[in-house]
mmCIF file of C-alpha atoms and ligand atoms in Angstrom:
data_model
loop_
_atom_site.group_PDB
_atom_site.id
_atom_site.type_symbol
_atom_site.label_atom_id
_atom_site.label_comp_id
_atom_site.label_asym_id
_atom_site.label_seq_id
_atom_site.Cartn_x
_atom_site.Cartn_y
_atom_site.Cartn_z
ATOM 1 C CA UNK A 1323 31.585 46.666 131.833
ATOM 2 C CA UNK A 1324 31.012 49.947 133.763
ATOM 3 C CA UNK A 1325 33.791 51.937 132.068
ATOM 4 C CA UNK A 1326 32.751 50.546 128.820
ATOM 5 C CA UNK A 1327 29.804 53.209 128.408
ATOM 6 C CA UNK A 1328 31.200 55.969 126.608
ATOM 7 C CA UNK A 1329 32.459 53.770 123.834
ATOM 8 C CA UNK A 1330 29.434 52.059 123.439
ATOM 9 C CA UNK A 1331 27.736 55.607 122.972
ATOM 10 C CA UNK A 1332 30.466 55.865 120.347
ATOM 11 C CA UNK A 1333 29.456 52.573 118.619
ATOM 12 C CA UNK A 1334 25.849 53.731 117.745
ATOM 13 C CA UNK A 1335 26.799 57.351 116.720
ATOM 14 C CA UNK A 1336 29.381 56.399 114.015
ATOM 15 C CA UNK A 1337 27.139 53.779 113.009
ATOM 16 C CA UNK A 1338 24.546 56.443 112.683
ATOM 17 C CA UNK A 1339 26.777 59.108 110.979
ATOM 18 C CA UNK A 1340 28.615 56.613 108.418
ATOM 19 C CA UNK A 1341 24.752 56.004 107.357
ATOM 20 C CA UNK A 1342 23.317 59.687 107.228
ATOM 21 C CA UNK A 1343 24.802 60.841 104.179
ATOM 22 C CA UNK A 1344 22.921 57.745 102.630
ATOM 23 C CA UNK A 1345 19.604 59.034 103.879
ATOM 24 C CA UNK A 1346 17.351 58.579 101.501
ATOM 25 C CA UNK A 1347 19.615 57.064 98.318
ATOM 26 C CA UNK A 1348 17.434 53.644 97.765
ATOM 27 C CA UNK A 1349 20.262 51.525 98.630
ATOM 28 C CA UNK A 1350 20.010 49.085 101.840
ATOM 29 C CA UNK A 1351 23.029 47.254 101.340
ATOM 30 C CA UNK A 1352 25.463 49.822 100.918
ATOM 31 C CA UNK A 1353 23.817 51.963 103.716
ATOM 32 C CA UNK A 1354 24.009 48.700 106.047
ATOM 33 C CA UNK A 1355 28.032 48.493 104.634
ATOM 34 C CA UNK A 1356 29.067 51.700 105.633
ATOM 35 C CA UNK A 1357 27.286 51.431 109.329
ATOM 36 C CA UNK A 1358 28.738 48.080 109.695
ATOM 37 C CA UNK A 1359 32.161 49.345 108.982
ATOM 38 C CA UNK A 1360 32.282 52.344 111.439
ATOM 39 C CA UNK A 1361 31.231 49.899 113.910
ATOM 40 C CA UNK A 1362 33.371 46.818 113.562
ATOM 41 C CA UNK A 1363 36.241 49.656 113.929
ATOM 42 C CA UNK A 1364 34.715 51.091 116.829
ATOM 43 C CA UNK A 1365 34.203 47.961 118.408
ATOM 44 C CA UNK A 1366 37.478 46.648 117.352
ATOM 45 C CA UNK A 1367 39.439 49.511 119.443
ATOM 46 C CA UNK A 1368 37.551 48.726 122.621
ATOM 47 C CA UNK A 1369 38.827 47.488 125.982
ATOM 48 C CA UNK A 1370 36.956 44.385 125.985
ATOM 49 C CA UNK A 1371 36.692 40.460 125.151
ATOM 50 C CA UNK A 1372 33.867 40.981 123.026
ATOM 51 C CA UNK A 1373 32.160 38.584 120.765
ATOM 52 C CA UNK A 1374 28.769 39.295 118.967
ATOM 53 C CA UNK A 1375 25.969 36.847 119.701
ATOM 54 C CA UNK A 1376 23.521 38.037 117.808
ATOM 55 C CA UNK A 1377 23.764 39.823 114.519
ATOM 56 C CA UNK A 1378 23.148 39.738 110.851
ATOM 57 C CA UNK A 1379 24.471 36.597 109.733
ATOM 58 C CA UNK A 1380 25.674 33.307 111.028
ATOM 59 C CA UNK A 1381 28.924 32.784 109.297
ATOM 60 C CA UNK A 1382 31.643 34.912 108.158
ATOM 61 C CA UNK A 1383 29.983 37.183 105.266
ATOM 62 C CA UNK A 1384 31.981 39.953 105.246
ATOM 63 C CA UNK A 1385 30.956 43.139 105.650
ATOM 64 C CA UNK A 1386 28.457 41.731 107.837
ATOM 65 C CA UNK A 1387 28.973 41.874 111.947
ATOM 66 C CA UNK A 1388 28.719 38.199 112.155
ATOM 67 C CA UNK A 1389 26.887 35.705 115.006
ATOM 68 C CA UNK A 1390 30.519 34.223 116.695
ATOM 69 C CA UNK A 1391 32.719 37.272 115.611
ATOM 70 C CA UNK A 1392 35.436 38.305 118.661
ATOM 71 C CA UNK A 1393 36.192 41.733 118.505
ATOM 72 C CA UNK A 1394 38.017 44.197 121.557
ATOM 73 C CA UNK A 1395 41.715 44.629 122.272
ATOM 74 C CA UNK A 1396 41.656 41.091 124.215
ATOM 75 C CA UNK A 1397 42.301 42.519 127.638
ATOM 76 C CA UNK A 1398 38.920 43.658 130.171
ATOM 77 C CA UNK A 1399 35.324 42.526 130.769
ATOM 78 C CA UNK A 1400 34.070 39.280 128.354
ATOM 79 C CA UNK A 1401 30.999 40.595 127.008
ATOM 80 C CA UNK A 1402 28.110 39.268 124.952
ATOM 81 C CA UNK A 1403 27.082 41.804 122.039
ATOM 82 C CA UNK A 1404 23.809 42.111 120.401
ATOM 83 C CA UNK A 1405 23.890 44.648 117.078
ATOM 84 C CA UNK A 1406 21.478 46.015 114.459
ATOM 85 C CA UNK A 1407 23.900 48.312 112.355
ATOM 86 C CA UNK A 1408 21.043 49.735 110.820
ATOM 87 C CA UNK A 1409 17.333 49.233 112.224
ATOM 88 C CA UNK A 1410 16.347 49.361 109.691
ATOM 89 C CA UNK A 1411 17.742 49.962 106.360
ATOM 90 C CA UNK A 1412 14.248 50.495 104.308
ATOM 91 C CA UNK A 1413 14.182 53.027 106.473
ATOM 92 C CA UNK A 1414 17.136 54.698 105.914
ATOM 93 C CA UNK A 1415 16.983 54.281 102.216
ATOM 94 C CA UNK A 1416 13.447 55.850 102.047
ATOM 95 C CA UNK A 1417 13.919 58.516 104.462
ATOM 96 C CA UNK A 1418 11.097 57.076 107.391
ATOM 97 C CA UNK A 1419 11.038 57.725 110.611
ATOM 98 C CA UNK A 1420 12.238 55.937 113.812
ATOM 99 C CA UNK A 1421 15.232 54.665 111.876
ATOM 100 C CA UNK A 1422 18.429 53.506 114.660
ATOM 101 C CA UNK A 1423 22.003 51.959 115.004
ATOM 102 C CA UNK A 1424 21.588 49.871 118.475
ATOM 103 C CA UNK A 1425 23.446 47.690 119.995
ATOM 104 C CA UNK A 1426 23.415 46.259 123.439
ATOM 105 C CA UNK A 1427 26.439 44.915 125.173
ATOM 106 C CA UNK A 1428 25.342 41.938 128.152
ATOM 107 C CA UNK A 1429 27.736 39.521 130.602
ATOM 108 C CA UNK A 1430 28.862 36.590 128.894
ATOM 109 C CA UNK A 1431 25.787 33.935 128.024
ATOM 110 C CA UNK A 1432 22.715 36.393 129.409
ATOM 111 C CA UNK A 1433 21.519 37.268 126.573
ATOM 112 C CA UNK A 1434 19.317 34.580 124.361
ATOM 113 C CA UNK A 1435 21.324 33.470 121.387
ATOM 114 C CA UNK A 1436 18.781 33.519 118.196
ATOM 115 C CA UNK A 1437 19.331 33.129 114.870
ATOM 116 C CA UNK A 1438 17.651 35.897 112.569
ATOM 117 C CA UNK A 1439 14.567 34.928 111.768
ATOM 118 C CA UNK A 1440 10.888 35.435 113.028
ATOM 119 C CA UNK A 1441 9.518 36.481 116.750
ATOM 120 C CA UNK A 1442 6.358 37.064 117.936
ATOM 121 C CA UNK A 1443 6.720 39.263 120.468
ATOM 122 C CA UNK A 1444 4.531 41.649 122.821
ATOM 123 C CA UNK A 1445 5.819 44.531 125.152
ATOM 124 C CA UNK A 1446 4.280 46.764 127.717
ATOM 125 C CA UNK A 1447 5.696 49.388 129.903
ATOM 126 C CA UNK A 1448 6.022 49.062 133.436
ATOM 127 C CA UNK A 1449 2.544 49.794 134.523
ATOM 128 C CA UNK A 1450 1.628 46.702 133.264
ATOM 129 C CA UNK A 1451 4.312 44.843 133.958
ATOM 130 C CA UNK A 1452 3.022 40.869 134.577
ATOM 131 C CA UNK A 1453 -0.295 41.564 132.419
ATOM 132 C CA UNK A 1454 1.114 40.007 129.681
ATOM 133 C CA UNK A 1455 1.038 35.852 128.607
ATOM 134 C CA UNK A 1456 1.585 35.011 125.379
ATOM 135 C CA UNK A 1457 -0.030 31.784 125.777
ATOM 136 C CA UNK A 1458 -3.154 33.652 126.007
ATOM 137 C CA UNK A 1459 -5.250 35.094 122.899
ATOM 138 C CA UNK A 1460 -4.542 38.796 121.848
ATOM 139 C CA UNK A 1461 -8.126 39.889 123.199
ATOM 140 C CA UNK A 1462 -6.888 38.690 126.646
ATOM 141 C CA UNK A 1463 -3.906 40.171 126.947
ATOM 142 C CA UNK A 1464 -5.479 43.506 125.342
ATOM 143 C CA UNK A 1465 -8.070 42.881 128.516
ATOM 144 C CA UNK A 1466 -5.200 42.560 131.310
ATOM 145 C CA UNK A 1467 -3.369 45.158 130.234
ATOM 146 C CA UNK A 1468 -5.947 47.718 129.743
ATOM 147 C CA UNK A 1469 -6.830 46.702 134.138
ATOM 148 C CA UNK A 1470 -3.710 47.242 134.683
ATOM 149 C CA UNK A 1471 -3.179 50.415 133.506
ATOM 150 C CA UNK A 1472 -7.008 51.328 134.793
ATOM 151 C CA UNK A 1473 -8.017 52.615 131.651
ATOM 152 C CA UNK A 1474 -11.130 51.101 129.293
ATOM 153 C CA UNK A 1475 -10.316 49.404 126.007
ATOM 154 C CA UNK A 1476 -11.016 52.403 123.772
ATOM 155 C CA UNK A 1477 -8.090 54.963 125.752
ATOM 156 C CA UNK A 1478 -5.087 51.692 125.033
ATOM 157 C CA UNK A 1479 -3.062 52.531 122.273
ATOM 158 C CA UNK A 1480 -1.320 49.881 120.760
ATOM 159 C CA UNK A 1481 1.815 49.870 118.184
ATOM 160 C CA UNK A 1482 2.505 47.496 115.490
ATOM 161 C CA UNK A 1483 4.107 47.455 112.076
ATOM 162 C CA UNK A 1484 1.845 48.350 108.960
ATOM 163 C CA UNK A 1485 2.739 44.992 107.732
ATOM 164 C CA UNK A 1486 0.155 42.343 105.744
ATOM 165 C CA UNK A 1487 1.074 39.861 108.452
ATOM 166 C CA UNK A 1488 -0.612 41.855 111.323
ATOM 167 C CA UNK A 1489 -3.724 42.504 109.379
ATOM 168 C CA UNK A 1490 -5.783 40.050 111.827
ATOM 169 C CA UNK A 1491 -3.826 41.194 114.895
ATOM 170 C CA UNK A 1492 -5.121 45.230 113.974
ATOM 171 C CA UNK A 1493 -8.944 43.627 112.682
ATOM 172 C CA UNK A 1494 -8.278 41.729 116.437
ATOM 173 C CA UNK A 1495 -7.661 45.082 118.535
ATOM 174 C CA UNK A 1496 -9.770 47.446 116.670
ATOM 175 C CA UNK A 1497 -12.625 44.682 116.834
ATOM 176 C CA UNK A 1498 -12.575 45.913 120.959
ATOM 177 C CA UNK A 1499 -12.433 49.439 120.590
ATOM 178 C CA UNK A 1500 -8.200 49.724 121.364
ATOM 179 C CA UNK A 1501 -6.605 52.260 119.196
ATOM 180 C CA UNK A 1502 -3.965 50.966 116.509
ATOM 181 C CA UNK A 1503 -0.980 53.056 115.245
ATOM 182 C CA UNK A 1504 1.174 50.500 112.776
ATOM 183 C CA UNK A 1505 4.252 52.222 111.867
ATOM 184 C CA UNK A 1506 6.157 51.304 108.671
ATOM 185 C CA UNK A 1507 8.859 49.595 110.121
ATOM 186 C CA UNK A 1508 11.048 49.358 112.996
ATOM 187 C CA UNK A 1509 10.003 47.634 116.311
ATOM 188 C CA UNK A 1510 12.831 48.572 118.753
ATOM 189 C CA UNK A 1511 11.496 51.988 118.041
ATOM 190 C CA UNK A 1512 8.068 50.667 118.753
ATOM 191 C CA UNK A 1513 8.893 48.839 121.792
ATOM 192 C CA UNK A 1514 11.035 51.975 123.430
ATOM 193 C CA UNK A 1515 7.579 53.613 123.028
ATOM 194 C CA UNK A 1516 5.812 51.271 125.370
ATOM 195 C CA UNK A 1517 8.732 52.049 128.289
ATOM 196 C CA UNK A 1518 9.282 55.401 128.185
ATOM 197 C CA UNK A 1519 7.240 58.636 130.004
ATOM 198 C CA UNK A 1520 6.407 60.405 126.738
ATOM 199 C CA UNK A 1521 6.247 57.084 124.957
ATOM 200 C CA UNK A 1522 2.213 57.524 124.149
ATOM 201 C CA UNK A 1523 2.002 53.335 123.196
ATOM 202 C CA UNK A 1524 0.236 51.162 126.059
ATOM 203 C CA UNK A 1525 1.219 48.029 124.144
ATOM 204 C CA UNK A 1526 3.573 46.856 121.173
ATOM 205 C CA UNK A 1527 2.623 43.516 119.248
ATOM 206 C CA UNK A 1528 4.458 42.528 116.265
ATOM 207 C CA UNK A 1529 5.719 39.578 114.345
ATOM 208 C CA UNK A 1530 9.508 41.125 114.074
ATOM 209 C CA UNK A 1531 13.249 39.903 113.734
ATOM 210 C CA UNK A 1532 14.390 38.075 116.638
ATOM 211 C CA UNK A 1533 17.440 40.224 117.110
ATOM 212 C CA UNK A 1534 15.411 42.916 117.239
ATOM 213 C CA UNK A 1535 13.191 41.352 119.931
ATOM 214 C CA UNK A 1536 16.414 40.470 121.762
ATOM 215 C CA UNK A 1537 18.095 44.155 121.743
ATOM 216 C CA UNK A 1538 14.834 45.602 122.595
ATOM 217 C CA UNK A 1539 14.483 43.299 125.699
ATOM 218 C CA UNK A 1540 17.600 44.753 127.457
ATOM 219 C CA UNK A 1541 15.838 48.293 127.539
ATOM 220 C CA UNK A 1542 12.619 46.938 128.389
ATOM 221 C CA UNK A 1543 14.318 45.306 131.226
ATOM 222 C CA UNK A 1544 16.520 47.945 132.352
ATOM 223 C CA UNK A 1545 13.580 50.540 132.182
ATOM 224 C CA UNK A 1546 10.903 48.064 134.259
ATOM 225 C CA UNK A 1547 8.796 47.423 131.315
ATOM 226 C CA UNK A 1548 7.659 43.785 130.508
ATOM 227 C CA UNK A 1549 8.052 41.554 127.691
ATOM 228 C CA UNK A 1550 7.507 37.813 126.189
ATOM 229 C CA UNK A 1551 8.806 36.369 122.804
ATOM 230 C CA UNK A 1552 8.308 33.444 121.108
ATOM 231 C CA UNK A 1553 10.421 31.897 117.918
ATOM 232 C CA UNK A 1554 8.100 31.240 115.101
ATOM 233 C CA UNK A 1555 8.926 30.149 111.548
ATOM 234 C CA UNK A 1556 9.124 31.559 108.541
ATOM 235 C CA UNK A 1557 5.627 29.759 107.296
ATOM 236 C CA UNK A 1558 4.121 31.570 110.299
ATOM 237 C CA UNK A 1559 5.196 34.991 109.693
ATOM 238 C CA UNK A 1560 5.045 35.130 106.000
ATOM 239 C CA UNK A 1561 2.600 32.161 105.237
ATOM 240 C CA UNK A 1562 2.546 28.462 104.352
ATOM 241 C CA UNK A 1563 3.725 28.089 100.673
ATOM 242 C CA UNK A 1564 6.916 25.781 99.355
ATOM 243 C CA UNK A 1565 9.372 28.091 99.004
ATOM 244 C CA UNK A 1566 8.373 28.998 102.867
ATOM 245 C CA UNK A 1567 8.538 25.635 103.569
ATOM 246 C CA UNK A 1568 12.132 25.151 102.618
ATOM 247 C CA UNK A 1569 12.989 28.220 104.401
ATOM 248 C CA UNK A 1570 11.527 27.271 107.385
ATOM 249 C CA UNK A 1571 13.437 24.170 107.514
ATOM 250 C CA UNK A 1572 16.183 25.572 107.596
ATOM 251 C CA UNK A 1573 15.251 27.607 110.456
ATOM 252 C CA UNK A 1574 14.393 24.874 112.341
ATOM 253 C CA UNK A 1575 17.662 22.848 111.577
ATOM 254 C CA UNK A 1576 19.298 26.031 112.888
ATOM 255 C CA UNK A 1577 17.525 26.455 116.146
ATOM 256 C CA UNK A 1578 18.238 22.791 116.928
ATOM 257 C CA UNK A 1579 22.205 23.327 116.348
ATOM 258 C CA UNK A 1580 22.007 26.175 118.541
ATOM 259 C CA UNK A 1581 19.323 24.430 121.338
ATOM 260 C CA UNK A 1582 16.821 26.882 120.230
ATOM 261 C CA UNK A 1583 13.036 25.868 120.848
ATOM 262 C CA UNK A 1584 10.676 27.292 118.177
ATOM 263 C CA UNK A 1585 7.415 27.801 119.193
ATOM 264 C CA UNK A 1586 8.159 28.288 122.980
ATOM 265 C CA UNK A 1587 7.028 31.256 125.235
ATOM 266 C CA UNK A 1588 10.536 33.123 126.313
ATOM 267 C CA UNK A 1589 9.522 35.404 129.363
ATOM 268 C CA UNK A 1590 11.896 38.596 129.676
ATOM 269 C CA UNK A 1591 14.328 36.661 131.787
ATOM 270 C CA UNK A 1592 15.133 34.183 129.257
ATOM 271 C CA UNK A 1593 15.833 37.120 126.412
ATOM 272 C CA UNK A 1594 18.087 38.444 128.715
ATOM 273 C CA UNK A 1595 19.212 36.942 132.233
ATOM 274 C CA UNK A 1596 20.545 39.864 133.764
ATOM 275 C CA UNK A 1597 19.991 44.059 134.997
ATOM 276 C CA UNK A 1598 24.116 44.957 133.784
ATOM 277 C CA UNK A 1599 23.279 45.268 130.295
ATOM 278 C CA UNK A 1600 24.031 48.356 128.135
ATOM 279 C CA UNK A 1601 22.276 49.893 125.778
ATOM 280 C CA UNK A 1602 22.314 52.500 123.290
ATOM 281 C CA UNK A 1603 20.681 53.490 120.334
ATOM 282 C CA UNK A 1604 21.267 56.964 118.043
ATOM 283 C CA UNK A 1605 19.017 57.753 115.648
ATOM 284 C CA UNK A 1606 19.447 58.335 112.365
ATOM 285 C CA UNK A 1607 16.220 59.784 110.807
ATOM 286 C CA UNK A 1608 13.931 61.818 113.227
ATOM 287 C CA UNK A 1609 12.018 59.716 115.165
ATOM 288 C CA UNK A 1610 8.971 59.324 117.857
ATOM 289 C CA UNK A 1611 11.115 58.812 121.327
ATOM 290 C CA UNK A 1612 14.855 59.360 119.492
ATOM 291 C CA UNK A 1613 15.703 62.252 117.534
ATOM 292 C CA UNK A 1614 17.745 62.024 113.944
ATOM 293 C CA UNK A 1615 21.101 63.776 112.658
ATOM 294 C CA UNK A 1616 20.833 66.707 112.324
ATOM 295 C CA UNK A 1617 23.527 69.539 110.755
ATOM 296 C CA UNK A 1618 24.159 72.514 112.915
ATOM 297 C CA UNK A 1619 26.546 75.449 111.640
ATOM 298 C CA UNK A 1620 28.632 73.206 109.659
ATOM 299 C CA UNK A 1621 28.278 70.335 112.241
ATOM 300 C CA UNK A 1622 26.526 66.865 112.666
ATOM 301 C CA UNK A 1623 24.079 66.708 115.788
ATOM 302 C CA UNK A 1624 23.273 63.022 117.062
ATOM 303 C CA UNK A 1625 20.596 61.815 120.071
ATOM 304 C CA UNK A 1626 21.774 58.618 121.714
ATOM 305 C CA UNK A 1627 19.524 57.211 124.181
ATOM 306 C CA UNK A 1628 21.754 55.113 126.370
ATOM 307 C CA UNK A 1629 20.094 53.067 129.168
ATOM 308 C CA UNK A 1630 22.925 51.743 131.689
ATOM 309 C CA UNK A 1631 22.156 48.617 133.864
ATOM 310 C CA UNK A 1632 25.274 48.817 135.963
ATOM 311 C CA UNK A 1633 24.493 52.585 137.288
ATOM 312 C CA UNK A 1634 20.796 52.287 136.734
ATOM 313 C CA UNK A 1635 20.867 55.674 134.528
ATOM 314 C CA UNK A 1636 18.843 55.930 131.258
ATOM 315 C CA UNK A 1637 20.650 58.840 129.419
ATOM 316 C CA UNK A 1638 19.394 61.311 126.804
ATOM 317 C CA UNK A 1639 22.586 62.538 124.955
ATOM 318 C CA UNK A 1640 23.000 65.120 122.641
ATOM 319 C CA UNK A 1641 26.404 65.804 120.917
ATOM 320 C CA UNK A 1642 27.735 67.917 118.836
ATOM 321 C CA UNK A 1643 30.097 65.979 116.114
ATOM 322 C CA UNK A 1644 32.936 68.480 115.972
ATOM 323 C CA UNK A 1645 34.669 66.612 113.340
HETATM 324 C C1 LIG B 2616 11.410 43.199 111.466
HETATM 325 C C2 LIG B 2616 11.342 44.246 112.553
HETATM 326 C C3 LIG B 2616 12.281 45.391 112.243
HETATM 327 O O1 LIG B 2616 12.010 44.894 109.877
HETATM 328 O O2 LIG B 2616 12.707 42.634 111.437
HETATM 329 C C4 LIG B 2616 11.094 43.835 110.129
HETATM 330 O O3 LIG B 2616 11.728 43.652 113.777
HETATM 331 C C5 LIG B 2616 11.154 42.809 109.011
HETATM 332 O O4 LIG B 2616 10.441 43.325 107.926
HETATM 333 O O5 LIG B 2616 12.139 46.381 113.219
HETATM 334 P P1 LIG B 2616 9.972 42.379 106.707
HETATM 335 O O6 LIG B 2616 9.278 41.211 107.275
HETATM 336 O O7 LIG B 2616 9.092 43.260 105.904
HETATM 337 O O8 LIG B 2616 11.242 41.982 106.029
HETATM 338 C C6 LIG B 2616 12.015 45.943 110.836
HETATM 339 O O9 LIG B 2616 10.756 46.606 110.821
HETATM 340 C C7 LIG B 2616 13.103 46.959 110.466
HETATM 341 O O10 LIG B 2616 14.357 46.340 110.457
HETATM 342 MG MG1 LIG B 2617 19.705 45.940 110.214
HETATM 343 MG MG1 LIG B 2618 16.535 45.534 111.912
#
């Protein structure tokens, strides 16, 4: 999977550039079309027997990069892909920060296969790495962490998304003194800022998309942080009303077909089962740890952070899109 780095650098960039003239036009589903495009052909030229395991749809939907899709020239490594096109699209079509193409590329069967829906999920760097049990109330795990790290309640900074749904969890943290910055969207973002020096978030807690909480569980992992998950349905992110209901169902049919448990802690091993895992992740519009496209003299800029588990190198690269 080693030699496979450069193109995967590749895979988030075009992604990222096929989406940048978009910035800011309104429309998600033609922004997510044109990133998914310049990716499926990236990935499709690649030395590889790749097959995406998690992605943005279960069944063939073209244009979608779909859960089961085999992509790769046939021939080299067999390798378990994990995509978000576009994290996230809102984003993208109203011009916010911290938007990304990411992908992550595992061996075969390490990484958890979940369908999109809901996670609850919680992330610290790697100063508090085993302060973190998401069997235990917020407040607790607020508490660990902040002994960890050796600082009182009122210095931890935690992230979340500026979302109805996490209304208790900020009431919750603010209630103890910790300090809350909820960002619009965009939780890989959010949990990169827990893991990296610069990174100014002691803790990320959000109810997010479970491919999201998968792809942002390989850097996590590769960069020491820490990190535990759990499945919930839709009645438990968005509330308990019919239409919900039905939804939920569904969900719940679907996790059984795939062995999924709902409702079940997932500690960072079980997201992902292995250290040779690549990442990568180019940002689109500017952003808190990844910087946006930007034109230079005629040319496209991109930043692409790209963490590598099989050199143990997290990369910071900056490239000038000649044409
Ligand atoms: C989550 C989160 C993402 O969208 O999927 C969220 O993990 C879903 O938002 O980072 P809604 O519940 O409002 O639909 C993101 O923030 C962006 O894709
Ligand atoms: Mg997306
Ligand atoms: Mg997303």
């Amino acid at each position: 999977m080693k030699s496979l780095a450069y193109d995967i650098v590749r895979t988030t960039q075009q992604a990222a550039l096929a989406a940048w003239p978009l910035l800011g036009c309104g429309d998600k589903n033609q922004i997510d079309g044109v990133a998914v495009a310049a990716m499926r052909q990236q990935l499709s030229g690649m030395a590889m027997q790749g097959q995406i395991v998690i992605g943005e749809g279960e069944i063939d939907q073209a244009p979608m990069l779909y859960i089961g899709e085999r992509l790769g020239s046939g021939h080299g490594p067999a390798v378990d892909i994990a995509v978000d096109p576009i994290e996230g699209t809102r984003m993208v079509a109203m011009g916010q920060y911290n938007a990304l193409a990411v992908i992550a590329f595992a061996p075969h069967n390490a990484l958890l296969h979940a369908p999109d829906m809901y996670m609850r999920k919680m992330v610290v760097g790697p100063g508090a790495k085993g302060a973190i049990d998401l069997r235990l109330p917020l407040e607790q795990n607020l508490r660990q962490v902040a002994q960890a790290l050796g600082k009182p309640l009122h210095q931890l900074r935690m992230i979340t998304l500026d979302k109805p749904r996490h209304e208790l969890i900020r009431q919750q943290a603010q209630a103890l003194g910790v300090k809350i910055f909820a960002i619009p969207d965009g939780d890989v973002a959010a949990s990169l800022m827990t893991c990296l020096p610069g990174g100014e978030a002691d803790i990320m807690y959000t109810l997010g998309g479970a491919p999201e909480g998968v792809i942002s569980a390989c850097a996590v992992r590769l960069l020491g942080g820490d990190m535990q998950a759990e499945l919930i349905d839709f009645c438990q992110a968005k509330g308990d009303t019919p239409e919900h209901r039905i939804l939920a169902q569904e969900e719940r049919r679907r996790c059984s077909n795939m062995g999924i448990e709902i409702n079940t802690i997932l500690p960072l091993n079980v997201l992902i089962a292995s250290d040779e895992v690549i990442f990568s992740a180019t940002g689109i519009t500017k952003g808190d740890i990844i910087g946006g496209i930007k034109q230079k003299e005629g040319y496209l800029s991109t930043e692409t952070l790209m963490i590598n588990g099989t050199d143990g190198s997290c990369n910071k690269i900056h490239t000038l899109h000649l044409h």
